Short mmCIF file of C-alpha atoms in Angstrom, two decimals:
data_model
loop_
_atom_site.label_atom_id
_atom_site.label_comp_id
_atom_site.label_asym_id
_atom_site.label_seq_id
_atom_site.Cartn_x
_atom_site.Cartn_y
_atom_site.Cartn_z
CA MET A 21 253.93 74.43 260.90
CA ARG A 22 252.35 77.66 259.36
CA THR A 23 249.76 79.76 261.74
CA THR A 24 248.03 81.06 259.46
CA SER A 25 244.58 82.40 260.72
CA VAL A 26 241.46 83.51 258.43
CA SER A 27 240.00 86.31 259.49
CA ALA A 28 236.32 87.11 259.78
CA SER A 29 237.11 90.80 259.63
CA ALA A 30 236.63 92.78 256.36
CA GLU A 31 240.31 93.35 254.21
CA THR A 32 240.52 97.08 256.20
CA SER A 33 241.52 96.10 259.56
CA THR A 34 239.73 99.02 261.10
CA PRO A 35 236.08 98.98 259.51
CA PRO A 36 235.22 103.09 258.43
CA SER A 37 232.34 105.01 259.98
CA GLY A 38 229.07 103.41 258.61
CA ALA A 39 230.71 99.75 257.23
CA GLY A 40 227.97 97.53 256.12
CA PRO A 41 227.49 94.13 257.23
CA ALA A 42 229.80 92.55 255.39
CA GLU A 43 232.56 94.95 256.18
CA GLN A 44 231.48 94.42 260.18
CA THR A 45 231.38 90.43 259.84
CA GLY A 46 233.03 89.43 256.95
CA GLN A 47 229.53 87.67 255.69
CA MET A 48 228.26 89.36 252.53
CA THR A 49 224.02 89.34 251.98
CA HIS A 50 222.41 87.81 248.43
CA ARG A 51 221.90 91.49 247.87
CA GLU A 52 225.77 92.42 248.60
CA VAL A 53 227.08 89.51 246.58
CA LEU A 54 224.82 90.19 243.61
CA GLU A 55 226.39 94.00 243.86
CA ALA A 56 230.22 92.53 243.68
CA LEU A 57 229.39 90.38 241.31
CA SER A 58 228.81 92.97 239.05
CA GLY A 59 231.85 94.47 239.17
CA LEU A 60 233.56 90.85 239.14
CA LEU A 61 231.69 89.95 235.79
CA LEU A 62 232.33 93.05 234.17
CA ALA A 63 235.97 92.37 234.94
CA MET A 64 235.61 88.69 233.34
CA PHE A 65 233.91 90.58 230.61
CA VAL A 66 236.90 92.96 229.77
CA ALA A 67 239.41 90.07 230.20
CA MET A 68 237.13 87.84 227.46
CA LEU A 69 236.70 90.91 225.00
CA SER A 70 240.28 91.60 224.69
CA SER A 71 240.80 88.12 223.02
CA THR A 72 237.47 87.50 220.61
CA VAL A 73 237.21 91.69 219.96
CA VAL A 74 240.23 91.50 217.89
CA SER A 75 239.97 88.19 216.20
CA ASN A 76 238.35 89.72 213.09
CA ALA A 77 240.56 92.83 213.09
CA LEU A 78 243.88 91.25 213.35
CA PRO A 79 244.05 91.03 209.15
CA ARG A 80 243.53 94.61 208.66
CA ILE A 81 245.53 95.54 211.60
CA VAL A 82 248.59 93.43 210.26
CA GLY A 83 248.48 95.09 207.22
CA ASP A 84 248.22 98.72 208.11
CA LEU A 85 251.20 98.61 210.12
CA HIS A 86 253.10 96.87 207.61
CA GLY A 87 253.36 93.22 209.53
CA SER A 88 254.04 90.09 208.67
CA GLN A 89 252.58 86.79 209.43
CA THR A 90 255.42 86.00 212.00
CA GLY A 91 254.01 89.54 213.42
CA TYR A 92 250.21 88.25 213.54
CA THR A 93 251.27 85.14 214.97
CA TRP A 94 253.01 87.06 217.97
CA VAL A 95 250.01 89.30 218.27
CA VAL A 96 248.16 86.14 219.35
CA VAL A 97 250.99 84.24 221.19
CA ALA A 98 251.84 87.47 223.38
CA THR A 99 248.66 87.75 224.91
CA LEU A 100 248.12 84.14 225.40
CA LEU A 101 252.09 83.51 226.82
CA THR A 102 251.48 86.51 229.99
CA MET A 103 247.97 85.59 230.78
CA THR A 104 248.66 81.89 230.95
CA ALA A 105 252.25 81.82 232.77
CA THR A 106 250.73 84.13 235.40
CA THR A 107 247.55 82.60 236.30
CA PRO A 108 249.34 80.84 239.22
CA ILE A 109 251.09 84.05 240.13
CA TRP A 110 248.20 86.16 240.35
CA GLY A 111 246.27 83.52 242.40
CA LYS A 112 249.28 83.18 244.96
CA LEU A 113 249.22 86.83 245.64
CA SER A 114 245.51 86.48 246.42
CA ASP A 115 246.38 84.50 249.09
CA GLN A 116 248.53 86.95 250.97
CA PHE A 117 247.26 90.31 249.81
CA SER A 118 243.97 92.09 249.49
CA LYS A 119 241.85 90.31 246.87
CA LYS A 120 240.22 93.63 246.04
CA LYS A 121 243.28 95.78 245.34
CA LEU A 122 244.83 93.02 243.22
CA VAL A 123 241.58 92.81 240.86
CA GLN A 124 241.85 96.14 240.40
CA SER A 125 245.57 96.17 239.83
CA ALA A 126 244.63 93.64 236.86
CA LEU A 127 241.99 96.18 235.33
CA VAL A 128 244.93 99.07 235.47
CA ILE A 129 247.21 97.38 234.01
CA TYR A 130 244.82 96.01 231.41
CA VAL A 131 243.61 99.38 230.32
CA ILE A 132 247.04 100.96 230.09
CA GLY A 133 247.91 97.82 227.67
CA SER A 134 245.09 98.85 225.84
CA VAL A 135 246.30 102.60 225.57
CA ILE A 136 249.16 101.22 224.23
CA ALA A 137 247.95 98.76 222.09
CA GLY A 138 245.37 101.15 220.45
CA THR A 139 248.29 104.21 220.26
CA ALA A 140 250.75 101.45 218.34
CA ALA A 141 252.75 102.65 215.32
CA ASN A 142 254.19 99.65 214.51
CA MET A 143 253.93 95.89 215.13
CA GLY A 144 256.72 95.88 218.17
CA ILE A 145 254.65 98.06 219.77
CA LEU A 146 251.74 96.11 219.29
CA ILE A 147 253.03 93.21 220.67
CA GLY A 148 254.30 94.52 223.52
CA ALA A 149 251.44 96.08 224.50
CA ARG A 150 249.60 93.14 223.64
CA ALA A 151 251.98 90.96 226.40
CA ILE A 152 250.51 94.11 228.81
CA GLN A 153 247.34 93.02 228.14
CA GLY A 154 247.96 89.36 228.47
CA LEU A 155 248.75 90.03 232.37
CA GLY A 156 245.89 91.94 233.24
CA ALA A 157 243.82 89.70 231.60
CA GLY A 158 245.50 86.83 233.12
CA GLY A 159 244.81 88.70 236.73
CA LEU A 160 241.11 88.81 235.74
CA THR A 161 240.80 85.24 234.77
CA ALA A 162 242.62 83.79 238.15
CA LEU A 163 241.01 86.48 240.50
CA VAL A 164 237.23 86.77 239.09
CA GLN A 165 236.79 82.64 240.58
CA VAL A 166 239.19 83.22 243.69
CA VAL A 167 237.10 86.59 244.75
CA ILE A 168 233.46 85.00 244.02
CA ALA A 169 234.86 81.86 246.48
CA SER A 170 235.38 84.14 248.84
CA MET A 171 232.34 85.54 248.91
CA VAL A 172 229.85 82.52 248.62
CA PRO A 173 230.13 79.05 250.41
CA PRO A 174 230.52 76.07 248.25
CA ARG A 175 227.00 74.70 248.74
CA GLU A 176 225.55 78.32 247.52
CA ARG A 177 228.15 78.84 244.68
CA GLY A 178 225.84 77.18 242.11
CA ARG A 179 223.22 79.60 241.93
CA TYR A 180 225.54 82.26 240.71
CA SER A 181 227.37 79.90 237.81
CA GLY A 182 224.72 80.96 235.44
CA TYR A 183 226.00 84.72 235.31
CA ILE A 184 229.29 83.42 234.48
CA GLY A 185 228.25 81.57 232.02
CA ALA A 186 225.87 84.13 230.57
CA VAL A 187 229.14 86.64 230.62
CA PHE A 188 230.87 83.83 228.59
CA ALA A 189 228.21 83.40 226.09
CA THR A 190 228.18 87.38 225.73
CA ALA A 191 232.10 88.05 225.53
CA THR A 192 232.46 85.00 222.62
CA VAL A 193 228.92 86.14 220.62
CA SER A 194 229.38 90.22 220.85
CA GLY A 195 233.13 90.07 220.68
CA PRO A 196 233.64 89.12 217.15
CA LEU A 197 230.08 91.13 216.18
CA ILE A 198 231.83 94.27 217.66
CA GLY A 199 235.38 94.12 216.17
CA GLY A 200 233.56 93.78 212.99
CA LEU A 201 231.60 96.77 213.36
CA ILE A 202 234.55 98.80 214.79
CA VAL A 203 236.65 98.04 211.85
CA ASP A 204 234.53 98.31 209.11
CA SER A 205 233.14 102.06 210.70
CA PRO A 206 235.05 104.87 208.73
CA ALA A 207 234.47 106.92 212.18
CA LEU A 208 236.04 104.75 214.28
CA GLY A 209 238.77 102.05 212.95
CA TRP A 210 240.65 99.16 214.23
CA ARG A 211 242.09 101.34 217.02
CA TRP A 212 239.07 101.11 218.61
CA CYS A 213 239.25 97.57 219.11
CA PHE A 214 241.38 98.17 221.99
CA PHE A 215 239.80 101.23 223.40
CA VAL A 216 236.43 99.86 223.65
CA GLY A 217 236.95 97.74 226.69
CA ILE A 218 238.46 100.77 228.46
CA PRO A 219 235.35 102.15 229.67
CA VAL A 220 234.06 98.68 230.80
CA ALA A 221 237.18 98.02 233.16
CA ALA A 222 237.14 101.48 234.28
CA LEU A 223 232.76 100.96 235.39
CA ALA A 224 234.32 97.63 236.71
CA PHE A 225 237.06 99.42 238.58
CA ALA A 226 234.28 101.64 240.26
CA VAL A 227 231.78 99.02 241.09
CA LEU A 228 234.25 97.01 243.24
CA GLN A 229 235.66 99.58 244.81
CA LYS A 230 232.36 100.67 246.16
CA THR A 231 230.87 96.96 246.54
CA LEU A 232 233.26 94.71 247.07
CA HIS A 233 234.00 94.03 250.89
CA LEU A 234 236.47 90.19 251.24
CA PRO A 235 237.62 88.82 254.16
CA VAL A 236 241.55 88.61 254.43
CA VAL A 237 243.80 85.96 255.49
CA ARG A 238 245.55 87.17 258.61
CA ARG A 239 249.58 86.15 258.80
CA PRO A 240 252.16 86.69 261.23
CA ALA A 241 254.23 89.54 260.98
CA GLY A 242 256.93 88.58 258.11
CA GLU A 243 255.20 85.84 256.76
CA ASN A 244 254.12 87.56 253.35
CA HIS A 245 257.37 86.26 251.45
CA ILE A 246 256.86 86.88 247.81
CA ASP A 247 258.70 83.83 245.73
CA PHE A 248 260.35 86.17 243.11
CA LEU A 249 262.36 82.85 241.88
CA GLY A 250 260.03 80.15 241.94
CA ALA A 251 257.56 83.12 239.51
CA THR A 252 260.67 83.90 237.46
CA LEU A 253 261.23 80.26 237.08
CA LEU A 254 257.84 79.48 236.10
CA MET A 255 257.26 82.10 233.57
CA GLY A 256 260.35 81.73 231.58
CA GLY A 257 259.61 77.94 231.66
CA VAL A 258 255.98 78.20 230.70
CA SER A 259 256.91 80.79 227.83
CA LEU A 260 259.57 78.98 226.29
CA LEU A 261 256.99 75.92 225.96
CA LEU A 262 254.71 77.82 224.77
CA VAL A 263 256.58 79.73 222.31
CA TRP A 264 257.26 75.84 220.80
CA VAL A 265 253.67 74.78 220.60
CA SER A 266 252.84 78.05 219.46
CA LEU A 267 255.51 78.67 216.57
CA ALA A 268 256.42 74.51 215.52
CA GLY A 269 255.18 73.57 212.74
CA ASN A 270 255.39 77.03 211.27
CA GLN A 271 258.05 79.41 211.88
CA PHE A 272 260.66 76.01 212.08
CA ALA A 273 260.05 72.57 211.74
CA TRP A 274 258.48 69.94 214.59
CA GLY A 275 261.74 67.81 214.45
CA SER A 276 264.03 70.65 213.68
CA ALA A 277 267.08 72.30 216.30
CA MET A 278 265.19 74.97 217.16
CA SER A 279 262.11 73.00 218.19
CA TYR A 280 264.54 70.67 220.70
CA ALA A 281 266.06 73.42 221.81
CA LEU A 282 263.45 75.18 223.21
CA VAL A 283 261.53 71.84 224.47
CA VAL A 284 265.12 70.97 226.07
CA ALA A 285 265.15 74.78 228.12
CA GLY A 286 261.57 74.81 228.52
CA LEU A 287 261.68 71.41 230.64
CA ALA A 288 264.57 72.22 231.96
CA VAL A 289 263.35 75.79 233.53
CA VAL A 290 260.00 74.05 234.68
CA ALA A 291 262.30 71.34 236.63
CA ALA A 292 264.17 74.05 238.16
CA ALA A 293 260.83 75.71 239.22
CA VAL A 294 259.72 72.60 240.81
CA TYR A 295 262.59 72.03 242.52
CA VAL A 296 262.21 75.50 243.79
CA GLU A 297 258.67 75.32 244.74
CA GLY A 298 259.26 72.41 246.40
CA ARG A 299 262.48 72.80 248.51
CA VAL A 300 263.53 76.25 248.68
CA ALA A 301 260.35 78.37 248.38
CA VAL A 302 258.78 79.56 252.04
CA GLU A 303 255.99 80.07 250.49
CA PRO A 304 255.65 78.76 246.74
CA ILE A 305 253.87 80.29 244.07
CA ILE A 306 252.46 77.01 243.57
CA PRO A 307 252.41 74.80 246.69
CA LEU A 308 253.26 71.65 245.95
CA ARG A 309 251.36 69.99 248.61
CA LEU A 310 248.46 70.98 247.08
CA PHE A 311 248.73 67.66 244.55
CA ARG A 312 248.25 65.53 248.04
CA ASP A 313 244.52 65.99 247.69
CA ARG A 314 243.17 63.58 245.53
CA THR A 315 240.55 65.74 244.08
CA THR A 316 243.01 68.65 243.33
CA ALA A 317 245.30 66.25 241.64
CA LEU A 318 242.47 64.68 239.53
CA ALA A 319 240.80 67.90 238.34
CA THR A 320 244.66 69.38 237.59
CA ALA A 321 245.05 66.56 235.54
CA GLY A 322 241.75 66.63 233.48
CA SER A 323 241.86 70.52 233.28
CA VAL A 324 245.05 69.98 231.07
CA LEU A 325 243.13 67.29 229.03
CA ILE A 326 239.43 69.35 228.86
CA GLY A 327 241.57 72.30 227.67
CA VAL A 328 243.14 70.30 224.64
CA ALA A 329 240.53 69.02 223.54
CA MET A 330 237.86 72.09 224.19
CA PHE A 331 240.10 74.68 222.89
CA GLY A 332 242.27 72.87 220.85
CA ALA A 333 238.95 71.72 218.38
CA THR A 334 236.45 74.58 219.16
CA VAL A 335 239.09 77.25 217.86
CA TYR A 336 239.06 76.41 214.11
CA LEU A 337 235.19 76.07 213.92
CA SER A 338 235.05 79.57 212.99
CA GLN A 339 237.57 78.69 210.21
CA TYR A 340 235.27 76.31 209.24
CA PHE A 341 232.04 77.87 208.73
CA GLN A 342 234.43 80.97 206.91
CA ILE A 343 236.53 78.73 204.28
CA SER A 344 234.64 75.42 204.32
CA ARG A 345 231.32 76.90 204.30
CA GLY A 346 231.37 80.10 202.80
CA MET A 347 230.15 82.27 205.74
CA SER A 348 230.96 86.01 207.01
CA PRO A 349 233.11 86.49 209.78
CA THR A 350 230.00 87.64 211.26
CA HIS A 351 228.05 84.80 210.53
CA ALA A 352 230.48 82.40 211.49
CA GLY A 353 230.39 84.02 215.11
CA LEU A 354 226.69 83.92 215.37
CA MET A 355 227.09 80.04 214.50
CA THR A 356 228.68 79.65 218.18
CA VAL A 357 225.26 80.49 219.94
CA PHE A 358 224.37 77.09 219.73
CA MET A 359 227.07 75.89 221.68
CA VAL A 360 227.38 79.12 223.90
CA GLY A 361 223.99 78.77 224.30
CA GLY A 362 223.64 74.82 225.75
CA LEU A 363 226.76 76.07 227.90
CA VAL A 364 225.09 78.65 229.66
CA ILE A 365 221.97 76.40 229.87
CA SER A 366 223.61 73.64 231.31
CA SER A 367 225.91 75.90 233.66
CA MET A 368 222.83 77.45 235.20
CA VAL A 369 220.40 74.54 235.15
CA THR A 370 222.94 72.29 237.05
CA GLY A 371 224.36 75.27 239.33
CA ARG A 372 221.05 75.54 240.92
CA ILE A 373 220.03 71.71 241.21
CA ILE A 374 223.87 71.64 243.04
CA THR A 375 222.94 74.78 245.13
CA ARG A 376 219.83 72.74 246.24
CA THR A 377 220.71 69.49 246.75
CA GLY A 378 224.61 70.02 247.53
CA THR A 379 225.84 66.81 245.37
CA TRP A 380 227.84 67.72 242.36
CA LYS A 381 229.78 64.66 240.95
CA ARG A 382 227.11 63.51 238.88
CA TYR A 383 226.80 66.30 236.72
CA LEU A 384 230.24 66.49 236.59
CA VAL A 385 230.50 62.73 234.90
CA SER A 386 227.74 63.60 233.05
CA GLY A 387 228.86 66.90 231.91
CA MET A 388 231.82 64.96 230.82
CA ILE A 389 229.86 62.31 228.63
CA ALA A 390 228.25 65.24 226.84
CA VAL A 391 231.36 66.53 225.88
CA VAL A 392 232.95 63.37 224.58
CA VAL A 393 229.72 62.50 222.46
CA GLY A 394 229.92 66.26 221.32
CA LEU A 395 233.15 65.79 220.17
CA GLY A 396 232.23 62.44 218.19
CA LEU A 397 229.42 63.72 217.13
CA LEU A 398 231.65 66.80 215.53
CA SER A 399 234.06 63.98 214.27
CA ARG A 400 231.79 63.37 211.43
CA ILE A 401 231.23 66.74 210.01
CA ASP A 402 232.81 68.12 206.32
CA GLU A 403 231.55 70.70 204.38
CA SER A 404 227.94 69.05 203.47
CA THR A 405 227.28 68.53 206.61
CA PRO A 406 223.48 70.22 207.24
CA LEU A 407 223.25 73.05 209.65
CA GLY A 408 220.86 72.09 211.58
CA VAL A 409 222.86 68.76 212.48
CA LEU A 410 225.94 71.08 213.13
CA ALA A 411 224.14 73.28 215.40
CA VAL A 412 222.86 69.94 217.47
CA ASP A 413 226.06 68.32 217.73
CA MET A 414 227.64 72.08 218.87
CA ALA A 415 224.59 72.24 221.66
CA VAL A 416 225.27 68.93 223.03
CA LEU A 417 229.19 70.04 223.35
CA GLY A 418 227.81 73.03 225.02
CA LEU A 419 225.76 71.34 227.41
CA GLY A 420 228.93 69.29 228.05
CA LEU A 421 231.28 72.24 228.87
CA GLY A 422 228.57 73.97 231.12
CA ALA A 423 228.31 71.29 233.55
CA THR A 424 232.25 71.01 233.76
CA SER A 425 233.77 73.80 233.45
CA GLN A 426 232.49 75.70 237.11
CA ASN A 427 231.89 72.41 238.69
CA LEU A 428 235.53 71.38 238.36
CA VAL A 429 236.66 74.05 239.90
CA LEU A 430 233.82 74.30 242.45
CA SER A 431 235.07 70.48 243.34
CA VAL A 432 238.57 71.89 244.27
CA GLN A 433 237.50 75.05 246.00
CA ASN A 434 235.24 72.87 248.31
CA ASN A 435 238.38 70.74 249.70
CA THR A 436 240.69 73.35 249.50
CA ALA A 437 241.38 75.68 253.04
CA GLN A 438 240.71 79.79 252.43
CA ALA A 439 244.33 80.12 253.47
CA ASP A 440 245.46 78.17 249.72
CA MET A 441 241.79 79.28 247.44
CA GLY A 442 243.57 81.64 245.38
CA ALA A 443 246.60 79.12 244.74
CA ALA A 444 244.22 76.17 244.33
CA SER A 445 241.70 77.69 242.06
CA SER A 446 244.07 79.35 239.68
CA LEU A 447 245.92 75.99 238.94
CA VAL A 448 242.48 74.72 237.43
CA SER A 449 242.65 77.65 235.75
CA PHE A 450 246.31 77.70 234.63
CA PHE A 451 246.30 73.81 233.31
CA ARG A 452 243.22 74.65 231.10
CA SER A 453 244.86 77.08 230.07
CA LEU A 454 248.12 75.64 229.45
CA GLY A 455 246.35 72.30 227.86
CA GLY A 456 244.56 74.58 225.57
CA SER A 457 247.71 76.68 223.87
CA ILE A 458 249.03 72.94 223.85
CA GLY A 459 245.95 71.84 221.76
CA VAL A 460 245.32 75.10 219.44
CA ALA A 461 249.19 74.06 218.31
CA ALA A 462 249.06 70.86 218.24
CA LEU A 463 245.88 70.44 216.74
CA GLY A 464 246.24 73.40 214.23
CA ALA A 465 249.28 71.29 212.60
CA VAL A 466 247.23 68.67 212.41
CA LEU A 467 244.83 70.82 210.51
CA SER A 468 247.57 72.08 208.32
CA HIS A 469 248.67 68.73 207.09
CA GLN A 470 245.21 67.12 207.01
CA VAL A 471 243.98 70.07 204.38
CA SER A 472 247.86 70.55 202.75
CA ALA A 473 247.85 66.05 202.21
CA ARG A 474 244.29 66.77 200.91
CA VAL A 475 244.81 69.64 198.54
CA THR A 476 247.55 68.17 197.05
CA SER A 477 245.65 65.23 196.15
CA GLY A 478 243.37 67.19 194.54
CA LEU A 479 245.21 69.55 192.72
CA THR A 480 247.07 67.09 191.17
CA ASP A 481 243.53 64.86 190.43
CA LEU A 482 242.58 68.01 188.68
CA GLY A 483 246.04 68.72 186.65
CA ALA A 484 246.55 71.98 188.59
CA PRO A 485 250.33 72.18 190.17
CA ALA A 486 250.62 69.93 193.18
CA ASP A 487 252.61 72.61 194.87
CA ALA A 488 249.87 75.44 194.93
CA HIS A 489 248.83 75.67 198.10
CA GLN A 490 251.33 75.78 201.14
CA SER A 491 250.21 74.64 204.95
CA HIS A 492 250.59 77.85 206.78
CA GLN A 493 248.37 79.48 204.09
CA ILE A 494 244.87 80.21 204.47
CA PRO A 495 243.65 80.91 200.86
CA ASP A 496 241.23 83.87 199.59
CA LEU A 497 238.57 81.84 198.50
CA ALA A 498 236.83 84.74 196.18
CA THR A 499 239.84 84.44 193.78
CA LEU A 500 240.32 80.94 193.16
CA PRO A 501 238.31 78.91 190.18
CA ALA A 502 235.24 77.38 190.74
CA PRO A 503 237.18 73.26 190.94
CA ILE A 504 239.61 74.60 193.11
CA ARG A 505 237.24 76.51 195.54
CA GLU A 506 235.59 73.54 195.92
CA LEU A 507 238.60 71.62 196.57
CA PHE A 508 239.46 74.00 199.57
CA GLN A 509 236.15 73.82 201.12
CA MET A 510 235.85 69.54 201.11
CA ALA A 511 239.66 69.54 202.43
CA PHE A 512 239.03 72.18 205.28
CA GLY A 513 235.54 70.36 206.23
CA GLU A 514 237.27 67.22 206.32
CA ALA A 515 240.09 67.89 208.02
CA THR A 516 238.07 69.73 210.95
CA GLY A 517 236.36 66.59 211.79
CA HIS A 518 239.61 65.11 211.97
CA VAL A 519 240.23 67.43 214.47
CA PHE A 520 237.50 66.61 216.30
CA LEU A 521 238.12 63.46 216.57
CA VAL A 522 241.56 63.33 217.55
CA ALA A 523 240.55 65.88 220.23
CA LEU A 524 238.31 62.69 221.24
CA PRO A 525 240.85 60.37 223.26
CA PHE A 526 241.94 63.71 225.69
CA ALA A 527 238.12 63.84 226.50
CA ALA A 528 237.68 60.30 227.17
CA LEU A 529 240.97 60.59 229.38
CA ALA A 530 239.36 63.63 231.21
CA LEU A 531 236.09 61.53 232.25
CA VAL A 532 238.31 58.86 233.62
CA CYS A 533 240.08 61.58 236.21
CA VAL A 534 236.56 62.90 236.81
CA LEU A 535 235.28 59.46 237.83
CA PHE A 536 237.85 59.25 240.44
CA ILE A 537 237.39 62.07 241.92
CA ARG A 538 235.64 61.33 245.09
CA GLU A 539 232.92 63.60 246.11
CA VAL A 540 232.89 65.25 249.21
CA PRO A 541 229.45 66.87 250.37
CA LEU A 542 229.62 70.76 249.75
CA ARG A 543 230.08 73.09 252.81
CA THR A 544 227.99 75.60 253.80
CA THR A 545 230.54 78.07 255.16
CA ILE A 546 233.28 79.89 253.47
CA LEU A 547 235.74 78.31 256.26
CA ARG A 548 236.31 74.85 256.59
CA ALA A 549 235.94 73.49 259.75
CA ASP A 550 239.65 73.15 260.84
CA GLU A 551 240.22 76.89 259.77
CA MET A 552 236.89 77.96 262.10
CA GLU A 553 238.39 76.49 264.78
CA ASP A 554 242.44 77.98 264.27
CA ASP A 555 240.05 81.57 263.99
CA ALA A 556 238.24 80.92 266.98
CA VAL A 557 241.95 80.09 268.68
CA PHE A 558 242.87 83.18 267.33
CA ALA A 559 240.27 85.69 268.58
CA ASP A 560 240.70 83.76 272.36
CA GLU A 561 244.44 84.81 272.18
CA LEU A 562 243.32 88.12 270.77
CA GLU A 563 240.96 88.67 273.44
CA LEU A 564 243.49 87.45 276.13
CA GLY A 565 246.39 89.43 275.23
CA SER A 566 244.10 92.68 275.43
CA GLY A 567 242.87 91.93 278.55
CA VAL A 568 246.71 91.43 279.87
CA ALA A 569 247.47 94.75 278.66
CA ARG A 570 244.35 96.17 280.31
#
């Protein structure tokens, strides 16, 4: 049995001269938490900005670098692969090594990737740089939640969730706007879409260096094993499956030999990873024993389903506004304010209520109900839906997501020992991202099929060639005759509503998972009761040893 002890000391074994209370006692005051949180939120903003700021710039980037549609796809997929596949690895490393140094390392990796991307001379270099960016962003995404869990007891964590929601909203709304302004500015150009995050990352690094002081998990000498085999197999298996869901239906058919080969190879490597994690690894990247906890198992399953429903459906809203409603990229980005606003309000309100009362399941369940209702409302949209109705529908979905996302992580962290906090927290993020990746690809295929079928039928009715549209192509509406332009707008409007309808059962299944999660009162200490007992024994042994030595 592992004899790991959670020490109440800071990350440095011997506090430096003039150390603050956190370094001496391992407990951070509210002011110290806010100071450190500012650095963490800057890091989170950088991670999210890496995706949103380039969304409107990609067509210009690929054109300038003489890239193809395949290259366009891989600029997105490369970041997605490394970010998703490495999330549990970063989480596990945070259980073994300094969380502060890991966050700062992720920031450095992100900056390196950004510099290479901003100076890329061709598509190959850009794709490789985006993979490096994804590696850093994956670390930031996983570690911010873990660090917050190490600073703040579960009962108090809700009061800070509003700040996280605000950063999410800012990055989501401002990213596309910043990217559009940079691309359209003659003095800057698209390369500054990659450079713009570097000053923010540097500021986050400096703030964390000054303000972040955490308790650490003390392990006997020789117990910090790194599971290289498990990490390699996990990354390899997940990457193969993500390549499949990202490219199938576009680069090759879903039922092709390539598709089957990727699925079989991916599942085989994942099976090998599971075997290594359960039977071979001393310190597995994903400890399978965590799934013995009912809350963790159900929250993980729910995270996959929420990822499919949330990311898989909402990612196509921007395309809907631009194609079906004829909005500019900037205007389409502003339309998401209603959903993001609902998310921020819900996150802040439910977080403060949970902090005051200590109960959380009712808000998790009501949030999932709102997600189901929101998806149901959005499944009715088409090219003529009033914008006021759309705003209300998106706000309902945002309210549900705000009450669900943070509280699902909170439910897992409340049941988890501090020694496993990184691995358990990253599990939720990992499976949500994995579900989102699957949802984006699968529902994207549904959207393309629906649009292609509707356009083909409409073109036939208009007497135009039925093969005038390819399902993987996005038309330039400004160049089309009015009747055909209206046909495309109607097809994308109806297909987007159908995508939300397809996502609805996944959200309903996630609601079932949430209903069966058992509510455990939020603890008011960072350590569980059993960990505090072990820590006291550990301290007594150290004191006894010192007395014997003297």
